[in-house]
Amino acid sequence: MKRTGAQIIWECLVHEGVKTVFGYPGGAILPAYDAMLDYPIHHVHVRHEQGAAHMAEGYARACGEVGVAMATSGPGATNLVTGIANALMDSSPIVCITGQVHSKYIGYDAFQETDITGITLPITKHNYLVTDIHDLTRVMREAFYIARSGRPGPVLVDIAKDVQQAAIEWEYDDAPIRLPGYRPDLRPLSKDIQQALEMIREAKRPVILAGHGVLMSGAMHELLQFAEQTHTPVAMTLLGIGGFPASHPLNLGMMGMHGEAWVNHAIQESDLLLAIGMRFDDRVTGNVKTYAPQAKKIHFEIDPSEVNKNVKVDLALIGDLRQSLEQITAHLQPSDHGEWLAHIDEIRGESAVRDIQNLADDGHLYAAHVINDIWHTTNGDALVVTDVGQHQMWTAQYYRHDKPHSFITSGGLGTMGFALPAAIGAKFARPEADVWVIAGDGGFQMTQAELATIAQEGIKINIAIVNNGYLGMVRQWQEFFYERRYAATPMRSPDFVKIAEAHGLTGARVTKRAEVKDAIRYAQESEGTVLIDFRVEQEDSVYPMVPAGGDLHNMIRRPVQDVLVESARD
Ligand SMILES: Cc1cc2nc3c(=O)[nH]c(=O)nc-3n(C[C@H](O)[C@H](O)[C@H](O)COP(=O)(O)OP(=O)(O)OC[C@H]3O[C@@H](n4cnc5c(N)ncnc54)[C@H](O)[C@@H]3O)c2cc1C
Ligand SMILES: Cc1ncc(C[n+]2csc(CCOP(=O)(O)OP(=O)(O)O)c2C)c(N)n1
Ligand SMILES: [Mg+2]
């Protein structure tokens, strides 16, 4: 059958099982947009291409399928850049399709020409420029394969306008994909599995560090089995949240810069760290020279380039961690680490007195109250998408996730403006989910134009703005490390209630602790999208905090009785 390049794009998307594309049209991608009308794929018309890339990522992270974004050449393509970088840093599988100027004008500074494959080379897992229609099907298939296999990541396909307009006799090519040099299917050696078993058997103070890889590999069950059989406590990275049930007795909570104090102390005192699908980010380790000094380390990792990158390990099990865990669990001897767990519990006990939930009610509304109430009122069942800043850390601490893929946040790039579009993508992936955005007053304004997308699509998302009148996380650094000189962090925001109403959505404002639960219930019960502007304490800080590059056990703790900086178990 005869097909144009524009049609081949959609034929390939249909073959890949794509149901939704997030995009924005323009001249160089017009042939593709014209062909779109004849294919059974829903197009979500975003308000800014950055939103399209974040939506594709939110979609991917909510359901595990590849998310797709589409944009025109030049400014359309460059607007995708932040979203692509975000997807690379957090290993999310997305495919971005961009239109490019006619192939004969490439290199002549043609109207809206930009070298998007050059620009995105360092922030894509792979990218392609297609100038011959005969390459198009192969490239589209490879793009999806690369995005979803091995360590997932973003792939960009830039397609010249004349390729979209050309036509050929066409049939879908389903020959096996051949990419010499690309090895997404590595497996650990059996001698390494044996060595891991021995190290696990010998450990007296083991800790599992569960990361995003657990979710990407779908190894929640295998992790649970492994942790229970070896009686090993589980700490999570920010992106690992949901990989192990928060309500499980072996769950410790989040590690790292804003991790729980007892988790960081347990890591520092451990004699075996089992790093499972995590990459020892600097927010996780603090000073690597003093990181877990007594611990042997085993790294379950699919990407060999991550091994010994930040932290030197004693053993690496390279391959899909689910398979490695299965292999190990089959030969495990049950262990009892009761003494070690009791010791961690002892450290945990003293932290409770610093928890804002347990401090006397001073009549003020703290962000932690809002998030804790969202957790309670949604029965812990919501799919929560956060922005970046203090509210993000409080959400990690106070919304306890028992289920996987229920917490989506920008970790590695820390992209303000991520939450609203990512939540829209997540809602398309899981329409039945109770999706909550938790965003700061600053970050929300970066992509709030996507409220119009919500209104146009008629979808329901609940939005909580944790409004502290500051770029709170930066203000906190200024408070701790820059003598409270608040340069460019106090912020006057628009009336968010009116902003919601201007889009035909519902807005509400909460200023008192007693009003929080009712407002959350109201949002849940309303048919359409409700935005709640929570006016919280302006100068609260996230505790504990390991100063950047500091030792993991030296945390700034919430001041109680004039105690500020503490270490070990004081
Ligand atoms: C303001 C702010 C504060 C932060 N504070 C903290 C903090 O206190 N604590 C914290 O933990 N994080 C924090 N972060 C997030 C931090 O920057 C990192 O994004 C996060 O720690 C990375 O988690 P990860 O290593 O689990 O996930 P990723 O960065 O996604 O890495 C996943 C790893 O798993 C591997 N992998 C993927 N699939 C598989 C598979 N199938 N099998 C085996 N391996 C696989 C990948 O190759 C990769 O190495 C913060 C971020 C921000 C913006
Ligand atoms: C695009 C972008 N610009 C700047 C930053 C630096 N930054 C990190 S957190 C933060 C403050 C966020 O403020 P807000 O959205 O109000 O959230 P809060 O910390 O107050 O909860 C800033 C400016 C960033 N992460 N992303
Ligand atoms: Mg703020």
XYZ file of C-alpha atoms and ligand atoms in Angstrom:
650
model
C 0.000 0.000 0.000
C 1.081 3.559 -0.622
C 1.902 5.621 2.477
C 3.317 9.088 3.026
C 6.039 9.628 5.625
C 3.443 11.456 7.724
C 1.193 8.385 7.643
C 4.099 6.058 8.410
C 4.735 7.986 11.649
C 1.200 7.230 12.855
C 1.205 3.664 11.475
C 4.325 3.014 13.568
C 2.816 4.663 16.659
C -0.273 2.458 16.321
C 1.986 -0.618 16.010
C 3.793 0.403 19.202
C 0.457 0.491 21.033
C 0.468 4.272 21.507
C -2.954 5.625 22.516
C -2.106 9.207 23.440
C 0.318 11.785 22.024
C 1.047 15.092 23.764
C 1.986 17.825 21.354
C 1.834 21.223 19.688
C 1.749 21.835 15.923
C 3.744 24.098 13.615
C 4.979 24.366 10.032
C 7.616 21.626 9.918
C 5.370 19.022 11.555
C 2.166 20.020 9.731
C 2.097 17.027 7.355
C 2.195 14.693 10.380
C -0.609 16.654 12.095
C -2.696 16.462 8.944
C -2.304 12.669 8.777
C -3.085 12.312 12.495
C -6.796 12.863 11.945
C -7.073 9.453 10.222
C -5.563 7.416 13.072
C -7.075 6.171 16.355
C -4.701 8.089 18.612
C -5.826 10.812 20.990
C -3.819 14.015 20.703
C -3.577 16.199 23.804
C -3.072 19.791 22.764
C -0.664 21.234 25.332
C 0.040 24.926 25.993
C 3.845 24.710 25.895
C 6.073 21.963 24.490
C 7.871 21.602 27.848
C 4.477 20.468 29.114
C 4.257 17.870 26.336
C 7.574 16.293 27.329
C 6.636 16.243 31.041
C 3.222 14.796 30.178
C 4.883 12.035 28.157
C 7.088 11.313 31.171
C 4.203 11.398 33.654
C 2.382 8.983 31.363
C 5.377 6.639 31.191
C 5.979 6.679 34.925
C 2.333 6.068 35.771
C 1.898 3.001 33.541
C 5.346 1.852 32.416
C 4.603 2.353 28.682
C 6.576 4.724 26.468
C 5.172 8.288 26.525
C 5.135 10.266 23.272
C 5.546 14.010 22.676
C 5.388 15.840 19.349
C 6.560 19.318 18.360
C 7.529 21.416 15.405
C 11.079 22.462 14.483
C 13.010 25.384 15.981
C 11.317 26.814 19.091
C 8.910 23.885 19.337
C 11.830 21.475 19.515
C 13.926 23.608 21.867
C 10.957 23.972 24.231
C 11.112 20.191 24.687
C 14.679 20.325 25.967
C 13.995 20.641 29.724
C 11.515 17.772 29.608
C 13.960 15.573 27.699
C 16.761 16.304 30.178
C 14.393 15.496 33.030
C 13.516 12.137 31.434
C 17.186 11.296 30.951
C 18.109 12.067 34.555
C 15.248 9.943 35.901
C 15.566 7.193 33.241
C 12.057 7.600 31.871
C 11.095 6.076 28.524
C 9.766 8.772 26.207
C 9.922 9.270 22.443
C 9.870 12.856 21.154
C 9.019 13.404 17.506
C 9.969 16.735 15.967
C 9.486 18.185 12.533
C 12.623 19.472 10.786
C 12.939 21.857 7.853
C 13.078 20.410 4.311
C 16.231 18.290 4.037
C 17.674 20.412 1.253
C 17.571 23.510 3.504
C 19.247 21.899 6.522
C 22.370 23.891 7.385
C 21.171 27.101 5.707
C 19.543 28.712 8.776
C 16.174 28.091 7.207
C 13.102 29.483 8.947
C 12.710 27.696 12.310
C 15.704 25.492 11.697
C 17.573 24.338 14.752
C 19.995 21.479 15.159
C 17.852 19.620 17.676
C 19.773 16.352 17.360
C 22.947 18.303 18.166
C 21.284 20.135 21.038
C 19.819 16.990 22.570
C 22.798 14.699 21.975
C 23.916 14.815 25.633
C 20.374 14.584 27.043
C 18.912 11.719 25.021
C 19.623 8.023 25.291
C 19.779 8.198 21.497
C 18.509 10.473 18.741
C 17.922 10.395 14.988
C 17.596 12.825 12.093
C 15.559 11.242 9.281
C 16.173 12.620 5.795
C 15.113 9.556 3.763
C 11.615 8.101 3.970
C 13.066 4.582 3.522
C 14.699 4.870 6.980
C 11.583 6.038 8.766
C 9.984 2.745 9.838
C 13.264 1.292 11.083
C 14.065 4.461 13.001
C 10.634 4.644 14.625
C 10.883 1.005 15.726
C 14.404 1.420 17.059
C 13.384 4.572 18.918
C 10.733 2.731 20.940
C 12.975 -0.263 21.480
C 15.834 1.881 22.793
C 13.532 4.023 24.956
C 12.006 1.064 26.789
C 14.792 -1.554 26.899
C 17.665 -1.854 29.365
C 17.954 1.369 31.322
C 15.007 3.330 29.919
C 15.442 6.867 28.612
C 14.354 9.526 26.132
C 14.823 9.140 22.372
C 14.269 11.961 19.888
C 13.334 11.448 16.237
C 13.702 14.557 14.064
C 11.938 14.138 10.707
C 12.524 16.463 7.760
C 9.344 17.939 6.296
C 9.981 16.471 2.824
C 10.263 13.005 4.390
C 6.799 13.491 5.874
C 5.485 14.612 2.460
C 7.119 11.875 0.353
C 5.243 8.636 -0.382
C 6.404 5.047 -0.928
C 4.970 1.563 -1.327
C 4.946 0.519 2.299
C 4.453 -2.454 4.543
C 5.162 -2.657 8.266
C 8.559 -4.233 8.788
C 8.649 -6.449 11.852
C 12.085 -7.984 11.335
C 14.083 -8.335 14.568
C 15.786 -5.108 15.575
C 19.567 -5.280 15.130
C 21.667 -2.781 17.030
C 25.228 -4.047 17.233
C 26.953 -2.735 20.348
C 23.743 -2.114 22.287
C 23.462 -4.722 25.051
C 20.382 -4.160 27.193
C 20.151 -7.843 28.156
C 23.237 -8.440 30.328
C 23.000 -11.035 33.107
C 25.053 -11.473 36.275
C 27.554 -14.333 36.338
C 26.626 -17.262 38.555
C 29.883 -16.904 40.504
C 28.787 -13.348 41.356
C 25.418 -14.607 42.549
C 27.288 -17.089 44.772
C 29.482 -14.336 46.163
C 26.427 -12.171 46.856
C 24.796 -15.041 48.744
C 27.891 -15.417 50.874
C 28.065 -11.692 51.664
C 24.365 -11.678 52.563
C 24.835 -14.698 54.833
C 27.715 -13.060 56.695
C 26.073 -9.661 57.217
C 24.972 -8.647 60.711
C 23.766 -5.116 59.947
C 22.448 -5.152 56.373
C 20.382 -2.375 54.784
C 18.629 -2.483 51.408
C 18.788 0.755 49.417
C 15.806 0.456 47.078
C 15.734 2.825 44.122
C 13.769 3.752 41.037
C 15.115 0.653 39.245
C 12.851 -1.511 41.440
C 9.803 0.196 39.929
C 11.206 0.198 36.397
C 12.032 -3.474 36.599
C 8.662 -4.324 38.183
C 10.448 -6.128 41.010
C 8.262 -5.061 43.940
C 7.261 -8.612 44.775
C 10.812 -9.963 44.442
C 12.126 -7.169 46.691
C 9.482 -7.913 49.317
C 10.350 -11.609 49.291
C 14.048 -10.911 49.509
C 13.664 -8.420 52.369
C 11.378 -10.730 54.348
C 13.500 -13.836 53.865
C 16.688 -12.071 54.861
C 14.964 -9.948 57.529
C 16.625 -6.842 56.086
C 15.318 -3.289 56.572
C 14.580 -1.308 53.409
C 15.502 2.334 52.864
C 14.263 4.097 49.743
C 15.583 6.822 47.508
C 13.194 9.627 46.598
C 12.467 7.876 43.299
C 12.270 4.449 44.932
C 9.236 5.455 46.995
C 6.393 3.007 46.329
C 8.785 0.175 45.472
C 8.348 -1.234 48.973
C 5.189 -0.737 51.073
C 5.564 2.139 53.532
C 3.401 0.303 56.067
C 5.637 -2.787 56.082
C 7.509 -3.317 59.373
C 10.810 -3.583 57.482
C 10.333 -0.210 55.795
C 12.693 2.449 57.112
C 11.700 5.402 54.905
C 13.677 7.775 52.709
C 17.463 8.123 52.861
C 19.701 11.046 52.026
C 19.790 14.814 52.311
C 16.219 15.034 53.611
C 15.893 11.396 54.589
C 14.848 10.290 58.036
C 17.612 10.581 60.631
C 17.391 6.929 61.667
C 17.740 5.823 58.047
C 20.934 7.790 57.529
C 22.363 6.547 60.839
C 21.462 2.959 59.942
C 23.283 3.342 56.605
C 26.352 4.791 58.310
C 26.444 1.913 60.824
C 25.612 -0.843 58.348
C 28.017 -3.647 57.427
C 26.306 -4.493 54.104
C 24.499 -2.173 51.709
C 22.396 -3.832 49.029
C 21.948 -1.045 46.471
C 19.050 -2.219 44.325
C 18.273 -0.091 41.263
C 19.699 3.151 42.639
C 22.665 5.193 41.466
C 24.188 6.693 44.639
C 23.172 10.242 43.733
C 24.967 12.942 45.754
C 21.658 13.798 47.447
C 21.731 10.218 48.724
C 25.339 9.792 49.829
C 26.471 13.183 51.071
C 30.259 13.101 51.396
C 31.287 9.866 49.661
C 34.561 9.745 51.623
C 32.681 9.159 54.879
C 29.740 7.243 53.382
C 28.888 3.930 55.081
C 32.526 3.313 55.981
C 32.086 -0.154 57.491
C 29.754 -1.483 54.817
C 30.499 -3.902 52.029
C 28.424 -2.893 49.037
C 26.570 -4.916 46.406
C 25.150 -2.995 43.442
C 22.196 -4.445 41.494
C 22.390 -2.330 38.334
C 21.479 -2.641 34.670
C 23.788 0.077 33.388
C 27.481 -0.872 33.746
C 28.485 2.798 33.564
C 26.805 3.400 36.944
C 28.987 0.845 38.724
C 31.802 2.434 40.752
C 30.797 5.859 39.375
C 29.933 7.611 42.631
C 30.576 4.936 45.245
C 33.047 2.096 44.926
C 31.305 -1.242 45.426
C 32.573 -4.701 46.367
C 30.335 -6.575 43.965
C 28.147 -5.598 41.009
C 25.313 -7.730 39.700
C 24.889 -6.306 36.214
C 21.521 -7.005 34.641
C 17.831 -6.646 35.276
C 17.518 -6.551 39.065
C 14.306 -8.524 39.069
C 16.074 -11.493 37.543
C 19.073 -11.075 39.849
C 16.776 -10.973 42.884
C 14.907 -14.060 41.689
C 18.174 -15.943 41.247
C 19.401 -14.977 44.703
C 16.126 -15.567 46.515
C 15.961 -19.114 45.141
C 19.086 -19.996 47.192
C 18.605 -17.888 50.312
C 18.866 -19.122 53.863
C 16.433 -17.250 56.129
C 18.202 -14.848 58.527
C 17.238 -13.085 61.733
C 18.404 -9.524 62.227
C 16.205 -8.793 65.243
C 18.982 -7.155 67.218
C 19.930 -4.829 64.372
C 16.292 -3.858 63.797
C 15.816 -3.182 67.515
C 18.868 -0.945 67.427
C 17.428 1.057 64.495
C 14.105 1.333 66.336
C 15.919 2.847 69.275
C 17.364 5.561 67.031
C 13.964 6.061 65.432
C 12.336 6.643 68.819
C 14.094 9.904 69.528
C 13.190 11.337 66.129
C 9.494 11.239 66.907
C 9.840 14.153 69.328
C 11.040 16.324 66.466
C 8.215 15.428 64.117
C 6.008 18.421 63.530
C 2.977 16.160 63.768
C 3.839 15.537 67.398
C 4.566 19.124 68.381
C 1.901 21.109 70.194
C -0.637 22.781 67.877
C 0.419 26.434 67.810
C -2.522 27.367 65.591
C -0.314 27.674 62.520
C -0.856 25.719 59.329
C 2.247 23.766 58.375
C 2.796 22.103 55.008
C 3.346 18.813 56.823
C -0.221 19.029 58.194
C -1.628 19.569 54.717
C 0.268 16.637 53.227
C -0.434 14.341 56.161
C -4.132 15.176 55.803
C -4.060 14.518 52.051
C -2.554 11.118 52.865
C -5.238 10.318 55.460
C -8.157 11.669 53.493
C -7.215 9.820 50.295
C -6.588 6.596 52.286
C -3.069 6.582 50.898
C -4.508 5.600 47.519
C -3.821 8.713 45.461
C -1.374 8.950 42.593
C 0.675 11.886 43.853
C 2.745 14.061 41.521
C 4.926 16.729 43.078
C 6.856 19.703 41.904
C 10.318 20.574 43.228
C 11.152 22.202 46.537
C 10.222 21.935 50.188
C 6.716 20.624 49.492
C 8.333 17.798 47.476
C 10.433 16.696 50.427
C 7.506 16.999 52.846
C 5.419 14.893 50.481
C 8.151 12.238 50.459
C 8.140 12.313 54.255
C 4.421 12.607 55.024
C 2.532 10.833 52.251
C 3.161 7.153 52.849
C 2.917 5.072 49.712
C 2.088 1.393 49.855
C 1.621 0.969 46.140
C 4.078 1.227 43.253
C 3.839 3.962 40.616
C 1.851 6.134 42.997
C 4.496 8.826 43.507
C 5.920 10.728 40.550
C 8.460 13.475 41.051
C 11.401 15.104 39.313
C 14.492 13.734 41.081
C 17.715 14.096 39.139
C 17.088 17.353 37.282
C 14.785 18.792 39.961
C 12.643 20.610 37.414
C 10.269 23.217 38.810
C 7.102 23.177 36.712
C 7.152 19.390 36.349
C 4.129 18.542 38.493
C 1.108 19.903 36.646
C 1.966 18.553 33.183
C 3.345 15.263 34.551
C 0.071 14.788 36.429
C -1.900 15.351 33.218
C 0.174 12.648 31.536
C -0.350 10.329 34.514
C -4.110 10.893 34.378
C -4.184 9.821 30.718
C -2.204 6.702 31.606
C -4.440 5.833 34.548
C -7.812 7.591 34.098
C -9.282 5.769 37.099
C -6.597 7.090 39.491
C -7.228 9.816 42.048
C -4.424 12.091 40.813
C -3.140 14.803 43.174
C -0.679 17.518 42.256
C 1.285 18.865 45.200
C 3.163 21.955 44.024
C 4.842 25.027 45.449
C 3.640 28.530 44.690
C 6.817 29.118 42.645
C 6.996 25.980 40.523
C 3.288 25.944 39.858
C 3.562 29.268 38.058
C 6.180 27.890 35.677
C 3.703 25.650 33.837
C 0.323 26.793 35.122
C -0.756 27.441 31.525
C -1.455 23.700 31.379
C -4.602 24.383 33.425
C -6.042 25.270 30.030
C -5.128 21.783 28.783
C -6.969 20.267 31.759
C -10.015 22.379 30.982
C -9.950 21.591 27.263
C -9.564 17.865 27.885
C -12.207 17.897 30.618
C -10.097 15.784 32.966
C -10.144 15.805 36.745
C -6.996 16.357 38.752
C -6.827 17.622 42.321
C -4.294 20.359 42.860
C -2.803 21.389 46.199
C -0.616 24.481 46.099
C 1.545 24.606 49.198
C 1.755 28.383 49.231
C 4.448 29.690 51.551
C 5.063 32.970 49.728
C 8.674 31.989 49.059
C 10.840 29.914 46.809
C 10.936 27.914 49.996
C 13.762 25.469 49.403
C 16.106 28.229 48.270
C 14.974 30.437 51.174
C 15.861 27.554 53.491
C 19.415 27.429 52.083
C 19.640 31.203 52.507
C 18.459 30.822 56.117
C 20.975 28.099 56.944
C 23.967 29.072 54.832
C 23.588 32.713 53.716
C 22.735 34.506 56.977
C 19.045 34.859 56.133
C 19.750 37.194 53.231
C 16.629 36.446 51.232
C 17.737 37.441 47.727
C 15.027 36.836 45.117
C 13.113 34.296 47.153
C 10.117 36.203 48.613
C 7.428 35.896 46.001
C 4.134 37.546 45.312
C 1.790 35.216 43.512
C -1.408 35.810 41.584
C -4.733 34.867 43.143
C -4.626 31.124 42.415
C -8.347 30.737 43.101
C -9.133 33.245 40.365
C -6.579 31.625 38.055
C -8.458 28.323 38.435
C -11.783 30.070 37.896
C -10.491 31.861 34.809
C -9.980 28.416 33.291
C -13.480 27.287 34.190
C -12.106 25.156 37.043
C -12.880 25.407 40.752
C -10.615 27.193 43.205
C -10.585 27.230 47.008
C -8.382 28.750 49.689
C -7.453 27.277 53.058
C -5.759 29.243 55.810
C -6.564 27.226 58.954
C -5.630 23.741 60.031
C -9.263 22.930 60.865
C -10.324 23.563 57.250
C -7.795 21.268 55.581
C -9.601 17.916 55.609
C -12.927 19.333 54.456
C -11.248 21.064 51.547
C -9.500 17.856 50.504
C -12.774 15.938 50.707
C -14.514 18.647 48.715
C -11.885 18.377 45.973
C -12.202 14.610 45.874
C -15.959 14.658 45.693
C -16.211 17.371 43.042
C -16.623 16.213 39.489
C -14.116 18.565 37.916
C -10.635 19.770 38.718
C -10.296 21.634 42.013
C -7.285 23.751 42.906
C -6.730 24.480 46.606
C -4.446 27.304 47.647
C -3.106 26.242 51.076
C -1.612 29.258 52.819
C 1.025 27.654 55.013
C 3.664 28.838 57.471
C 6.075 30.957 55.457
C 9.439 30.230 57.044
C 9.270 26.561 57.948
C 12.197 24.354 56.893
C 12.605 20.739 55.838
C 14.340 18.626 58.484
C 16.541 16.723 58.763
C 19.008 18.211 56.337
C 22.462 16.993 55.424
C 24.270 20.101 54.137
C 25.387 19.513 50.518
C 28.590 17.467 50.507
C 28.406 16.942 54.282
C 28.660 13.639 56.136
C 25.442 11.656 56.033
C 25.331 11.319 59.828
C 25.705 15.052 60.476
C 22.216 16.356 60.004
C 20.610 19.666 60.832
C 17.611 18.638 62.908
C 14.374 20.437 63.714
C 15.247 22.606 66.695
C 13.814 21.277 69.925
C 14.894 22.907 73.194
C 17.475 24.982 71.376
C 19.292 21.983 69.919
C 20.173 22.650 66.293
C 23.027 20.667 64.751
C 23.392 17.128 65.935
C 25.145 14.004 64.938
C 24.957 10.301 65.764
C 22.142 9.523 68.185
C 21.842 12.671 70.240
C 15.147 19.214 46.103
C 15.571 17.776 45.964
C 16.008 17.092 47.079
C 16.331 15.741 46.990
N 16.664 15.062 48.130
C 16.782 13.711 48.084
C 16.941 12.942 49.278
O 16.980 13.466 50.380
N 17.015 11.598 49.150
C 16.942 10.964 47.934
O 16.963 9.738 47.878
N 16.830 11.668 46.801
C 16.724 13.012 46.846
N 16.534 13.716 45.680
C 16.513 12.974 44.397
C 17.919 12.699 43.883
O 18.428 13.867 43.292
C 17.890 11.540 42.856
O 17.004 11.850 41.813
C 17.443 10.215 43.447
O 18.126 9.951 44.641
C 17.699 9.116 42.451
O 17.078 7.950 42.872
P 17.448 6.559 42.206
O 18.929 6.394 42.167
O 16.640 5.545 42.919
O 16.787 6.673 40.736
P 17.415 6.953 39.289
O 18.218 8.172 39.282
O 16.266 6.865 38.358
O 18.385 5.718 39.063
C 17.871 4.440 38.895
C 19.007 3.453 38.730
O 18.426 2.156 38.537
C 19.021 1.526 37.392
N 18.027 0.649 36.778
C 16.969 0.998 36.001
N 16.285 -0.090 35.613
C 16.910 -1.152 36.162
C 16.680 -2.561 36.110
N 15.659 -3.095 35.427
N 17.541 -3.371 36.779
C 18.607 -2.859 37.471
N 18.865 -1.525 37.555
C 18.028 -0.690 36.912
C 19.410 2.695 36.489
O 20.416 2.306 35.587
C 19.859 3.750 37.505
O 21.225 3.587 37.841
C 16.254 15.074 45.742
C 15.853 15.777 44.608
C 15.491 17.114 44.717
C 15.012 17.833 43.483
C 13.408 25.384 36.670
C 14.068 25.555 37.992
N 14.575 26.748 38.365
C 15.160 26.899 39.575
C 15.261 25.847 40.447
C 15.938 26.021 41.812
N 14.974 25.749 42.894
C 14.893 24.572 43.540
S 13.676 24.521 44.678
C 13.242 26.117 44.369
C 12.134 26.781 45.125
C 10.790 26.233 44.795
O 9.817 27.103 45.318
P 8.311 26.689 45.366
O 7.879 26.160 44.049
O 7.507 27.790 45.927
O 8.341 25.436 46.359
P 8.720 25.430 47.939
O 10.166 25.105 48.049
O 8.397 26.777 48.482
O 7.868 24.340 48.502
C 14.065 26.663 43.367
C 13.973 28.061 42.874
C 14.745 24.616 39.995
N 14.818 23.508 40.766
N 14.127 24.495 38.807
Mg 6.973 28.216 47.866
